[in-house]
Coordinates of C-alpha atoms in Angstrom, one line a residue:
M15 CA 28.0 -31.4 -14.3
P16 CA 27.9 -28.6 -16.6
G17 CA 26.3 -25.0 -15.1
P18 CA 24.1 -23.6 -17.8
T19 CA 24.5 -21.3 -20.2
N20 CA 23.2 -17.9 -20.4
R21 CA 20.5 -19.3 -23.4
Q22 CA 19.8 -22.1 -21.4
R23 CA 19.0 -20.2 -18.7
L24 CA 16.6 -17.8 -21.0
R25 CA 14.9 -21.1 -21.8
G26 CA 13.3 -21.3 -17.9
S27 CA 11.9 -17.7 -19.1
C28 CA 10.2 -19.7 -21.9
S29 CA 9.7 -23.1 -20.6
S30 CA 6.2 -22.3 -19.2
S31 CA 4.9 -20.3 -23.0
R32 CA 6.0 -23.4 -24.5
V33 CA 3.4 -25.6 -22.9
F34 CA 0.4 -23.0 -23.3
A35 CA 1.1 -22.8 -26.5
T36 CA -0.8 -26.8 -26.8
E37 CA -3.2 -25.4 -24.9
L38 CA -4.3 -22.3 -27.0
S39 CA -3.0 -24.3 -30.6
C40 CA -6.0 -22.0 -32.6
P41 CA -6.2 -23.2 -36.7
R42 CA -7.2 -19.8 -36.9
V43 CA -4.4 -18.4 -36.1
P44 CA -1.3 -19.2 -38.0
C45 CA 1.3 -18.0 -35.8
V46 CA -0.1 -19.9 -32.7
T47 CA -0.4 -22.8 -34.5
R48 CA 3.7 -22.7 -35.4
F49 CA 4.2 -22.3 -32.3
A50 CA 2.4 -25.4 -30.9
E51 CA 3.7 -27.8 -33.4
E52 CA 7.2 -26.3 -33.0
T53 CA 7.5 -26.9 -29.6
G54 CA 5.3 -29.6 -29.5
A55 CA 4.8 -29.3 -26.0
L56 CA 2.0 -31.8 -23.9
V57 CA 0.6 -30.6 -20.8
G58 CA 1.9 -32.3 -17.8
G59 CA 3.8 -34.5 -19.7
P60 CA 7.6 -34.7 -21.4
A61 CA 7.6 -33.2 -24.5
R62 CA 7.6 -34.2 -27.9
W63 CA 10.5 -32.6 -30.5
P64 CA 10.5 -32.7 -34.0
E65 CA 12.2 -35.6 -35.7
G66 CA 15.8 -35.1 -36.5
R67 CA 16.3 -32.3 -33.5
R68 CA 15.3 -35.2 -30.4
S69 CA 19.1 -35.7 -30.4
A70 CA 19.8 -32.6 -29.8
A71 CA 17.1 -31.7 -27.5
R72 CA 18.5 -34.7 -25.2
E73 CA 21.8 -32.9 -25.3
N74 CA 20.3 -30.4 -24.0
T75 CA 21.0 -27.5 -27.2
W76 CA 18.9 -25.1 -28.7
P77 CA 19.4 -24.5 -32.8
R78 CA 19.8 -21.5 -33.1
Q79 CA 17.0 -21.3 -35.7
R80 CA 14.4 -23.1 -33.7
H81 CA 15.6 -20.3 -30.6
V82 CA 14.4 -17.4 -32.9
A83 CA 11.2 -19.1 -34.2
I84 CA 9.9 -20.0 -30.8
L85 CA 11.0 -17.8 -28.0
D86 CA 9.6 -14.2 -29.2
R87 CA 6.0 -14.6 -28.4
V88 CA 4.6 -14.0 -24.9
F89 CA 1.0 -14.7 -24.0
L90 CA -1.6 -13.6 -21.1
T91 CA -4.9 -15.0 -21.0
I92 CA -8.1 -13.7 -20.0
S93 CA -11.5 -16.3 -19.2
T94 CA -14.9 -15.3 -17.4
A95 CA -18.1 -17.5 -17.6
A96 CA -21.5 -16.4 -17.7
A97 CA -22.5 -14.4 -14.1
A98 CA -25.2 -12.1 -13.9
G99 CA -27.4 -13.1 -16.3
H100 CA -24.7 -12.2 -18.9
P101 CA -23.4 -15.0 -21.4
A102 CA -19.4 -15.2 -21.1
S103 CA -18.7 -14.4 -24.2
D104 CA -19.9 -10.8 -23.8
L105 CA -16.4 -10.3 -23.1
G106 CA -16.1 -9.8 -26.7
Y107 CA -18.2 -6.3 -25.9
L108 CA -16.1 -5.4 -22.7
L109 CA -12.6 -5.8 -24.8
H110 CA -14.0 -4.1 -27.9
K111 CA -12.9 -7.1 -29.9
H112 CA -15.3 -9.7 -31.8
P113 CA -14.9 -13.3 -30.4
D114 CA -14.7 -14.6 -34.4
R115 CA -12.2 -12.2 -35.3
I116 CA -7.9 -12.5 -35.0
Q117 CA -7.3 -9.4 -35.0
E118 CA -3.5 -7.6 -35.2
F119 CA -2.3 -4.9 -33.8
A120 CA 1.3 -2.7 -34.2
V121 CA 2.1 -2.5 -30.7
S122 CA 6.2 -0.3 -29.7
A123 CA 7.9 -3.6 -29.1
G124 CA 6.3 -5.7 -32.3
T125 CA 2.9 -6.7 -33.5
A126 CA 0.0 -8.0 -30.7
H127 CA -2.2 -10.6 -31.7
V128 CA -6.2 -10.9 -29.7
F129 CA -8.1 -13.8 -30.6
Y130 CA -10.7 -16.1 -28.3
P131 CA -9.6 -20.0 -28.3
E132 CA -12.7 -20.2 -26.9
A133 CA -16.1 -18.5 -27.0
G134 CA -19.5 -20.1 -25.5
E135 CA -22.1 -19.0 -23.7
D136 CA -20.7 -20.5 -20.3
R137 CA -17.1 -19.6 -20.4
C138 CA -15.1 -17.7 -22.8
T139 CA -11.0 -17.2 -22.9
A140 CA -9.7 -14.1 -24.3
A141 CA -5.6 -14.5 -25.6
L142 CA -3.1 -11.7 -26.4
L143 CA -0.3 -12.6 -27.5
L144 CA 2.5 -10.7 -28.0
E145 CA 5.0 -11.0 -30.7
T146 CA 7.9 -8.7 -30.2
D147 CA 10.8 -7.4 -32.2
P148 CA 14.5 -8.8 -30.4
A149 CA 16.4 -7.1 -33.3
A150 CA 15.0 -3.8 -32.8
L151 CA 14.6 -4.5 -28.8
A152 CA 18.6 -5.0 -29.2
R153 CA 18.9 -1.7 -31.1
G154 CA 16.7 0.4 -28.4
R155 CA 17.6 3.1 -26.2
G156 CA 18.9 2.8 -22.9
R157 CA 20.7 -0.9 -23.0
Q158 CA 24.4 -1.2 -23.5
E159 CA 24.8 -3.0 -26.8
A160 CA 26.4 -6.1 -24.8
A161 CA 23.7 -7.0 -22.4
A162 CA 21.1 -6.6 -25.5
H163 CA 22.2 -10.0 -26.9
V164 CA 21.2 -12.1 -23.7
T165 CA 17.9 -10.9 -22.1
D166 CA 14.8 -12.4 -21.5
R167 CA 12.7 -9.5 -22.6
P168 CA 11.6 -11.0 -25.5
Y169 CA 10.0 -13.9 -23.8
V170 CA 8.4 -13.3 -20.5
A171 CA 6.0 -10.7 -19.5
S172 CA 7.1 -7.6 -18.3
S173 CA 6.8 -4.0 -19.3
L174 CA 6.5 -4.7 -22.8
L175 CA 3.8 -6.8 -22.1
A176 CA 1.9 -4.1 -19.8
V177 CA 2.6 -1.2 -22.5
A178 CA 0.7 -3.6 -25.5
L179 CA -1.9 -4.3 -22.8
G180 CA -2.8 -0.5 -22.7
Q181 CA -2.3 0.4 -26.3
V182 CA -4.8 -3.0 -27.4
F183 CA -7.3 -2.4 -24.7
R184 CA -7.3 1.0 -23.9
S185 CA -11.1 1.3 -24.3
A186 CA -11.5 -1.9 -21.4
M187 CA -9.3 -0.2 -19.0
R188 CA -11.0 3.0 -18.7
G189 CA -14.1 0.9 -18.5
E190 CA -15.6 2.0 -21.5
C191 CA -18.4 0.1 -23.6
A192 CA -20.5 2.0 -25.4
A193 CA -23.2 -1.3 -26.9
R194 CA -23.3 -2.3 -22.9
P195 CA -23.0 0.5 -20.5
A196 CA -24.9 -1.5 -17.7
L197 CA -21.8 -4.3 -18.3
A198 CA -19.0 -2.1 -17.8
A199 CA -20.2 -1.3 -14.5
T200 CA -20.5 -5.4 -13.9
E201 CA -18.1 -7.4 -11.5
L202 CA -17.0 -10.9 -13.3
P203 CA -15.8 -13.5 -12.4
L204 CA -11.9 -13.7 -14.1
R205 CA -9.6 -16.2 -13.8
I206 CA -6.4 -14.4 -16.3
E207 CA -3.2 -16.6 -16.8
V208 CA 0.7 -15.3 -17.3
P209 CA 3.0 -18.6 -17.9
A210 CA 5.8 -17.1 -17.9
L211 CA 6.2 -13.8 -15.6
S212 CA 9.3 -12.6 -14.5
A213 CA 9.4 -11.9 -11.2
R214 CA 11.9 -10.5 -8.3
G215 CA 11.1 -11.4 -5.4
G216 CA 9.4 -14.8 -6.9
A217 CA 6.2 -16.2 -5.6
A218 CA 5.8 -14.2 -2.6
A219 CA 6.3 -11.1 -4.9
A220 CA 3.3 -11.9 -6.6
H221 CA 1.3 -12.9 -3.5
R222 CA 2.5 -9.6 -1.9
L223 CA 1.1 -7.1 -4.7
F224 CA -2.2 -9.4 -6.4
T225 CA -3.9 -10.6 -2.5
P226 CA -4.8 -7.7 -1.3
L227 CA -6.2 -6.9 -4.2
G228 CA -8.3 -9.7 -3.7
W229 CA -7.6 -12.2 -6.2
R230 CA -6.8 -15.5 -5.5
V231 CA -3.1 -16.1 -5.9
T232 CA -1.4 -19.5 -7.7
A233 CA 2.6 -18.3 -8.5
E234 CA 4.3 -21.6 -9.6
P235 CA 8.6 -20.9 -10.4
V236 CA 8.9 -22.3 -13.4
P237 CA 12.9 -24.4 -12.8
L238 CA 15.4 -22.9 -15.4
D239 CA 15.5 -26.4 -17.3
P240 CA 12.9 -29.3 -16.2
Q241 CA 15.5 -31.6 -17.9
F242 CA 18.8 -31.0 -15.0
P243 CA 16.4 -30.1 -11.5
A244 CA 19.9 -29.1 -9.6
W245 CA 20.1 -25.9 -12.2
G246 CA 17.4 -24.6 -9.4
D247 CA 14.4 -22.0 -10.4
A248 CA 14.1 -19.1 -13.4
S249 CA 14.1 -15.6 -12.1
C250 CA 9.7 -16.2 -13.2
V251 CA 6.7 -17.4 -12.1
R252 CA 3.3 -18.6 -14.2
L253 CA 0.7 -16.7 -12.6
V254 CA -2.8 -17.1 -12.2
L255 CA -5.6 -15.0 -10.6
A256 CA -8.7 -15.4 -9.7
G257 CA -11.2 -13.4 -8.1
T258 CA -14.8 -11.5 -9.1
T259 CA -14.2 -8.1 -10.6
L260 CA -14.8 -5.5 -12.8
L261 CA -12.5 -6.1 -15.8
S262 CA -11.1 -2.5 -16.1
H263 CA -9.8 -2.7 -12.4
A264 CA -8.1 -6.2 -13.2
L265 CA -6.6 -4.8 -16.7
R266 CA -5.2 -1.5 -14.8
Q267 CA -4.3 -3.4 -12.0
L268 CA -2.3 -6.1 -14.6
Y269 CA -0.7 -2.8 -16.8
V270 CA 0.9 -1.2 -13.1
L271 CA 1.8 -4.7 -11.3
L272 CA 3.2 -6.5 -14.5
P273 CA 6.5 -4.0 -14.6
V274 CA 6.6 -3.8 -11.0
L275 CA 7.1 -7.3 -10.5
D276 CA 9.6 -7.2 -12.8
D277 CA 11.2 -4.3 -11.4
G278 CA 12.1 -2.8 -15.0
K279 CA 11.1 -1.0 -18.1
H280 CA 12.3 -0.8 -21.2
Y281 CA 12.2 2.6 -21.9
W282 CA 12.7 6.0 -20.2
I283 CA 11.0 7.0 -17.2
T284 CA 9.8 11.0 -17.2
E285 CA 7.4 13.1 -15.2
E286 CA 4.2 11.5 -17.5
E287 CA 4.9 8.0 -15.0
V288 CA 3.7 10.0 -12.4
D289 CA 0.3 10.6 -13.9
K290 CA 0.2 7.4 -15.8
L291 CA 0.9 5.6 -12.4
L292 CA -2.1 7.6 -10.7
R293 CA -4.8 7.0 -13.4
A294 CA -4.3 3.7 -13.9
G295 CA -3.9 2.9 -9.9
E296 CA -7.4 5.1 -9.5
G297 CA -9.2 2.5 -6.9
W298 CA -7.4 1.1 -5.8
L299 CA -3.7 2.5 -5.5
A300 CA -4.4 4.7 -2.9
S301 CA -5.6 1.7 -0.2
H302 CA -3.1 -0.7 -1.0
P303 CA -0.8 -1.7 1.5
E304 CA 2.2 -1.9 -0.3
Q305 CA 1.6 1.0 -1.8
R306 CA 5.6 2.4 -1.2
F307 CA 6.9 -0.9 -2.9
I308 CA 4.2 -0.5 -6.1
A309 CA 5.4 3.0 -6.3
G310 CA 9.3 2.4 -5.9
R311 CA 9.6 -0.1 -8.7
Y312 CA 6.8 1.6 -11.3
L313 CA 9.3 4.7 -11.4
A314 CA 12.1 2.8 -11.8
H315 CA 13.5 4.1 -8.2
R316 CA 13.9 7.4 -8.9
T317 CA 13.1 8.8 -5.4
A318 CA 11.6 12.7 -7.2
F319 CA 8.8 10.6 -8.8
T320 CA 8.4 8.7 -5.9
R321 CA 7.9 10.8 -3.8
R322 CA 5.3 13.0 -5.6
A323 CA 3.2 10.3 -6.3
L324 CA 3.2 9.1 -2.7
Q325 CA 2.0 12.8 -1.6
R326 CA -0.5 12.2 -4.4
L327 CA -2.1 9.5 -3.1
E328 CA -2.1 10.7 0.1
L329 CA -4.7 13.6 -1.2
A330 CA -6.6 11.0 -2.8
R331 CA -6.4 9.1 0.9
L332 CA -7.4 12.3 2.4
A333 CA -9.8 13.7 0.3
E334 CA -12.2 10.3 0.3
S335 CA -11.9 10.1 3.9
D336 CA -13.1 13.8 4.1
D337 CA -15.6 13.5 1.5
T338 CA -14.5 16.1 -0.9
A339 CA -12.6 16.6 -3.7
P340 CA -8.8 16.9 -3.6
E341 CA -8.6 20.4 -5.4
E342 CA -10.4 21.8 -2.1
L343 CA -7.6 20.0 -0.2
D344 CA -4.9 21.3 -3.0
N345 CA -6.0 24.9 -2.5
A346 CA -2.5 25.8 0.0
V347 CA -1.5 27.9 -3.1
A348 CA -2.3 30.3 -5.8
D349 CA -1.5 28.9 -9.1
D350 CA 1.4 31.3 -9.1
G351 CA 3.3 29.7 -6.0
S352 CA 2.1 31.8 -3.1
S353 CA 0.8 31.0 -0.1
D354 CA -2.5 32.2 0.8
G355 CA -2.0 35.0 3.8
G356 CA -4.7 34.7 5.3
D357 CA -5.3 38.2 4.5
G358 CA -3.0 38.5 1.5
S359 CA -6.3 39.2 -1.2
A360 CA -7.6 42.2 1.5
P361 CA -7.4 45.6 0.6
Q362 CA -4.3 47.7 2.1
A363 CA -5.4 49.5 5.4
P364 CA -5.7 53.3 4.8
G365 CA -2.1 55.1 4.7
G366 CA -0.5 51.1 4.2
E367 CA 2.0 49.7 6.9
A368 CA 6.1 50.0 6.3
V369 CA 6.5 46.3 6.8
P370 CA 3.4 44.2 5.3
L371 CA 1.1 42.1 7.7
A372 CA 2.0 38.5 6.9
E373 CA 6.1 39.7 7.6
R374 CA 5.5 41.0 10.7
R375 CA 4.0 37.8 11.3
R376 CA 6.2 35.8 11.2
K377 CA 8.7 37.8 13.0
A378 CA 6.0 37.6 16.1
V379 CA 5.9 34.0 15.6
L380 CA 9.9 33.6 15.2
A381 CA 10.0 36.0 18.7
V382 CA 7.9 33.6 20.6
L383 CA 9.7 30.7 19.0
R384 CA 13.4 32.1 20.5
E385 CA 11.5 33.3 23.7
C386 CA 10.6 29.6 24.7
R387 CA 13.6 28.1 23.4
A388 CA 12.1 25.8 20.9
A389 CA 14.5 23.7 19.4
R390 CA 12.7 21.6 17.5
V391 CA 10.0 23.8 15.4
A392 CA 6.9 21.7 13.6
D393 CA 5.5 24.0 11.4
L394 CA 2.1 22.9 11.0
G395 CA 0.1 23.9 7.6
C396 CA 3.1 25.5 6.1
G397 CA 1.6 26.7 3.0
S398 CA 4.9 27.9 0.7
G399 CA 7.6 27.8 3.5
Q400 CA 7.4 31.5 4.2
L401 CA 8.6 30.0 7.8
L402 CA 10.4 27.7 7.2
A403 CA 12.7 29.9 5.4
E404 CA 13.4 32.0 8.1
L405 CA 13.7 29.0 10.2
L406 CA 16.0 27.6 8.8
K407 CA 18.5 30.8 8.6
D408 CA 18.7 30.8 12.4
P409 CA 20.9 27.1 13.2
G410 CA 19.0 27.6 16.9
F411 CA 16.5 25.6 15.0
T412 CA 17.6 22.3 15.3
D413 CA 15.2 20.6 13.9
V414 CA 12.4 22.0 11.1
L415 CA 9.1 20.1 10.3
G416 CA 6.8 22.1 7.3
M417 CA 3.7 19.4 7.4
D418 CA 0.8 20.4 4.5
V419 CA -2.4 18.6 3.2
S420 CA -1.4 20.3 -0.4
V421 CA 0.8 18.5 -2.8
R422 CA 0.7 22.1 -4.5
A423 CA 2.4 23.8 -1.3
L424 CA 4.9 21.0 -0.7
R425 CA 6.5 22.0 -4.4
A426 CA 6.0 25.4 -3.6
A427 CA 8.1 24.9 -0.3
E428 CA 10.7 22.7 -2.3
R429 CA 11.1 25.3 -5.2
R430 CA 11.2 28.7 -2.4
L431 CA 14.0 26.8 0.5
G432 CA 16.0 25.1 -2.6
T433 CA 16.2 21.6 -1.2
G434 CA 17.8 20.2 -4.1
R435 CA 20.4 22.9 -4.0
M436 CA 20.2 22.8 0.2
P437 CA 23.4 21.8 1.6
E438 CA 23.6 18.6 3.8
R439 CA 23.8 20.0 7.2
Q440 CA 21.1 22.3 6.6
R441 CA 19.0 19.6 4.3
A442 CA 19.2 16.8 7.0
R443 CA 17.2 20.0 10.0
L444 CA 14.4 19.9 7.6
T445 CA 11.2 17.9 7.0
L446 CA 8.4 18.2 4.5
V447 CA 5.6 15.6 4.6
Q448 CA 1.6 15.5 3.4
G449 CA -0.7 15.3 6.2
S450 CA -4.0 16.5 7.8
L451 CA -4.7 18.3 10.6
M452 CA -8.0 16.1 11.0
Y453 CA -6.0 12.7 12.2
T454 CA -3.5 11.9 15.1
D455 CA 0.0 11.9 13.4
A456 CA 3.0 9.8 15.0
R457 CA 5.2 12.1 13.3
L458 CA 4.6 15.0 15.1
A459 CA 5.2 13.5 18.9
A460 CA 8.6 15.3 20.4
Y461 CA 8.7 18.8 19.1
D462 CA 9.1 21.0 21.5
A463 CA 6.9 23.8 19.4
A464 CA 4.0 23.8 16.7
V465 CA 3.1 26.8 15.0
L466 CA 0.2 26.8 13.4
S467 CA 0.0 30.2 11.3
E468 CA -3.4 31.1 9.2
V469 CA -4.6 27.4 9.6
I470 CA -7.6 27.6 12.0
E471 CA -9.4 29.6 10.1
H472 CA -9.5 27.6 7.1
V473 CA -11.3 24.4 9.2
D474 CA -15.0 23.9 9.4
P475 CA -16.0 24.9 12.5
P476 CA -17.5 21.6 13.8
R477 CA -14.1 19.9 12.6
L478 CA -12.1 22.1 15.4
P479 CA -12.0 19.5 17.7
A480 CA -10.7 16.8 15.0
L481 CA -7.7 19.4 15.3
E482 CA -7.9 20.1 19.2
H483 CA -7.0 16.8 19.7
A484 CA -4.8 16.0 16.7
V485 CA -2.3 18.8 17.5
F486 CA -3.2 19.2 21.6
A487 CA -4.0 15.7 22.7
A488 CA -1.8 13.2 20.7
A489 CA 1.7 15.5 19.4
R490 CA 1.1 18.1 22.6
P491 CA 4.2 19.4 22.1
R492 CA 5.6 22.0 25.0
V493 CA 4.7 25.4 23.2
V494 CA 1.8 25.6 20.6
V495 CA 2.1 29.2 18.6
V496 CA -1.4 30.0 16.9
T497 CA -2.1 32.8 14.4
T498 CA -5.5 33.8 13.3
P499 CA -7.5 37.4 11.3
N500 CA -9.1 39.8 14.3
A501 CA -12.3 39.7 12.3
E502 CA -12.7 43.2 14.4
Y503 CA -10.1 44.8 12.6
N504 CA -11.8 44.4 8.5
A505 CA -13.7 47.8 9.1
R506 CA -10.4 49.2 8.4
Y507 CA -9.7 47.3 4.5
P508 CA -11.7 49.8 2.8
G509 CA -12.0 48.1 -0.3
L510 CA -13.8 44.8 2.0
P511 CA -17.4 44.5 1.9
A512 CA -19.0 44.9 5.2
G513 CA -19.7 41.2 6.6
A514 CA -17.1 39.7 4.3
M515 CA -14.0 37.8 4.9
R516 CA -10.0 38.0 3.9
H517 CA -9.8 35.3 2.0
E518 CA -12.5 32.9 -0.3
D519 CA -11.1 30.1 1.5
H520 CA -11.5 31.2 5.2
R521 CA -14.5 29.6 6.9
F522 CA -14.6 32.1 9.9
E523 CA -12.9 34.8 11.2
W524 CA -13.3 35.5 14.9
P525 CA -13.5 38.5 17.1
R526 CA -11.4 38.7 19.6
K527 CA -13.5 37.8 23.1
R528 CA -14.4 34.7 20.2
F529 CA -10.9 33.8 19.9
R530 CA -10.0 34.0 23.7
A531 CA -12.7 32.4 24.6
W532 CA -11.9 29.2 22.2
A533 CA -8.3 29.2 23.0
G534 CA -9.0 29.4 26.8
A535 CA -11.2 25.9 26.1
V536 CA -8.5 24.3 24.7
A537 CA -6.0 24.9 27.1
A538 CA -8.3 23.9 29.7
A539 CA -9.7 21.1 28.3
H540 CA -5.8 20.2 27.6
G541 CA -3.7 21.0 30.5
Y542 CA -1.7 24.6 28.4
T543 CA -2.0 27.8 29.6
V544 CA -2.9 31.0 26.6
A545 CA -1.5 34.0 26.5
F546 CA -2.6 36.6 23.9
R547 CA -0.2 39.0 21.9
P548 CA -1.1 41.5 19.6
V549 CA 0.6 41.7 15.5
G550 CA 0.8 44.4 13.3
D551 CA 0.2 47.8 14.6
E552 CA -3.1 47.6 16.8
D553 CA -6.0 49.8 17.1
P554 CA -7.1 51.3 19.8
E555 CA -11.0 50.5 19.3
L556 CA -10.9 46.8 17.1
G557 CA -7.9 45.8 18.3
P558 CA -4.8 44.3 15.6
P559 CA -5.4 43.0 12.4
T560 CA -3.8 39.9 13.4
Q561 CA -4.3 38.1 17.4
L562 CA -1.9 35.3 18.6
A563 CA -2.1 33.0 21.2
L564 CA 0.6 31.2 22.8
F565 CA -0.3 28.2 25.1
T566 CA 2.5 26.6 27.1
R567 CA 2.3 22.9 28.1
T568 CA 1.6 22.6 32.1
T569 CA 5.2 21.4 33.8
D570 CA 3.2 19.0 35.9
G571 CA 1.0 17.7 33.3
T572 CA -2.3 18.5 34.5
R573 CA -5.3 18.5 31.8
E574 CA -6.4 21.5 34.2
G575 CA -5.1 25.3 32.2
R576 CA -6.6 28.7 32.7
A577 CA -5.7 32.0 30.2
A578 CA -3.3 35.0 31.2

């Protein structure tokens, strides 16, 4: 038996749509009625072919005129039942589409029709019918001319339907309903059906994406041709989702996951797609176990865009865990990309210094790391990467990690370090990751040294124990270097009011005695010794502008530390 031709393979993509057309036959919508009449498909039974074409159908041919008339429509239905005192027909208010009207919308892929096959008090179904323009798709950019003539894009749900969904139901996706505001915040029992959905990975991929969101998923493979089962299944599924959720959430999930399942988009991907993904993923994507898989496919496997999206998702997750706004966490660098130096906003001391304090601080940290013969160094709270740049200049530091909670800081570090044009050998020494020191992180294990340069003063005092545990108990590097402003020295800044701090984001600034007491307690609790060193010109009365603590893990691994 000969194998299927390319056009016959496409029949598998449209077979479910042909059956679905009969279910949605509606005399008010000519295109739907014509579609159902021409296919003559019977749900659960054999196909009925129009007279004059029966023999051609039996011979497994597909007349060209018939192909053009039938294979250019994609369906999606959303159904609900009466619940919580609301009639099912209230679905029309949420979708901003009246059940008694048939509405037509021009969309980028062709023409979208919205109509209601049923709209009663107990049950209501809204249907989105997308009539694509195959000729326009063939002329579209980014598709090779030969491939354009054999494609399933007009016949299956993919990014074409997702874009139409976003354009036609834009207000519903945003959760806006001026007529019934309370209704938009009400979870409804929903049933969503897509009869022909392109799914790379098949039914398993559909379960992988939708089940974690609370949907009851039915994903049935569509055969290439029911008359020739030996040909196997097409690369699409009939998808049915059932569950109780907000309609806006359901629409936004479909908007993202339809093209993810298809693993392809019909338009060029730009950085704006990252913002689209995060807007549509608000409230569910940050906690989805497959967020990396979703971001990668949605952004067409563009590595830079995917990394950026994942960083922003991690920031949102951390902000939610900390019960704070993401903007408050993403403030490690100024708008111009410069790092907070801890004292960068403070006036200069009388007489000035030939070398800026920030540079002196970096030199002091580097000297300590070389003295301790640390090869693998983690800069925790790396900001825009000044210390990372110095570490990479020294080949003695063979493995350098920069971690910050701020996405803006990591982007600034990438720009400063020139990661895109960095030699391969040097790039292999560098790792930039997003993370918070409020949580233990397995990525910090096995480093010789950890640096917290001007970091602890940005942490609320009640949360310092969490940082101490993450660094000294969980990561437990051989050496930890901590620098922080000396509050006593603030009196030497004439432009700094009494009692004020050097930076608006500082939660505290400690005098030498308080810092030494904290460091000694941490060392004793976690099995480290600690020594103190001045950074900057030391005032005989007030001490240095910056104080440095060098923690060294005891060789016997005991939990008894001592201050030196």
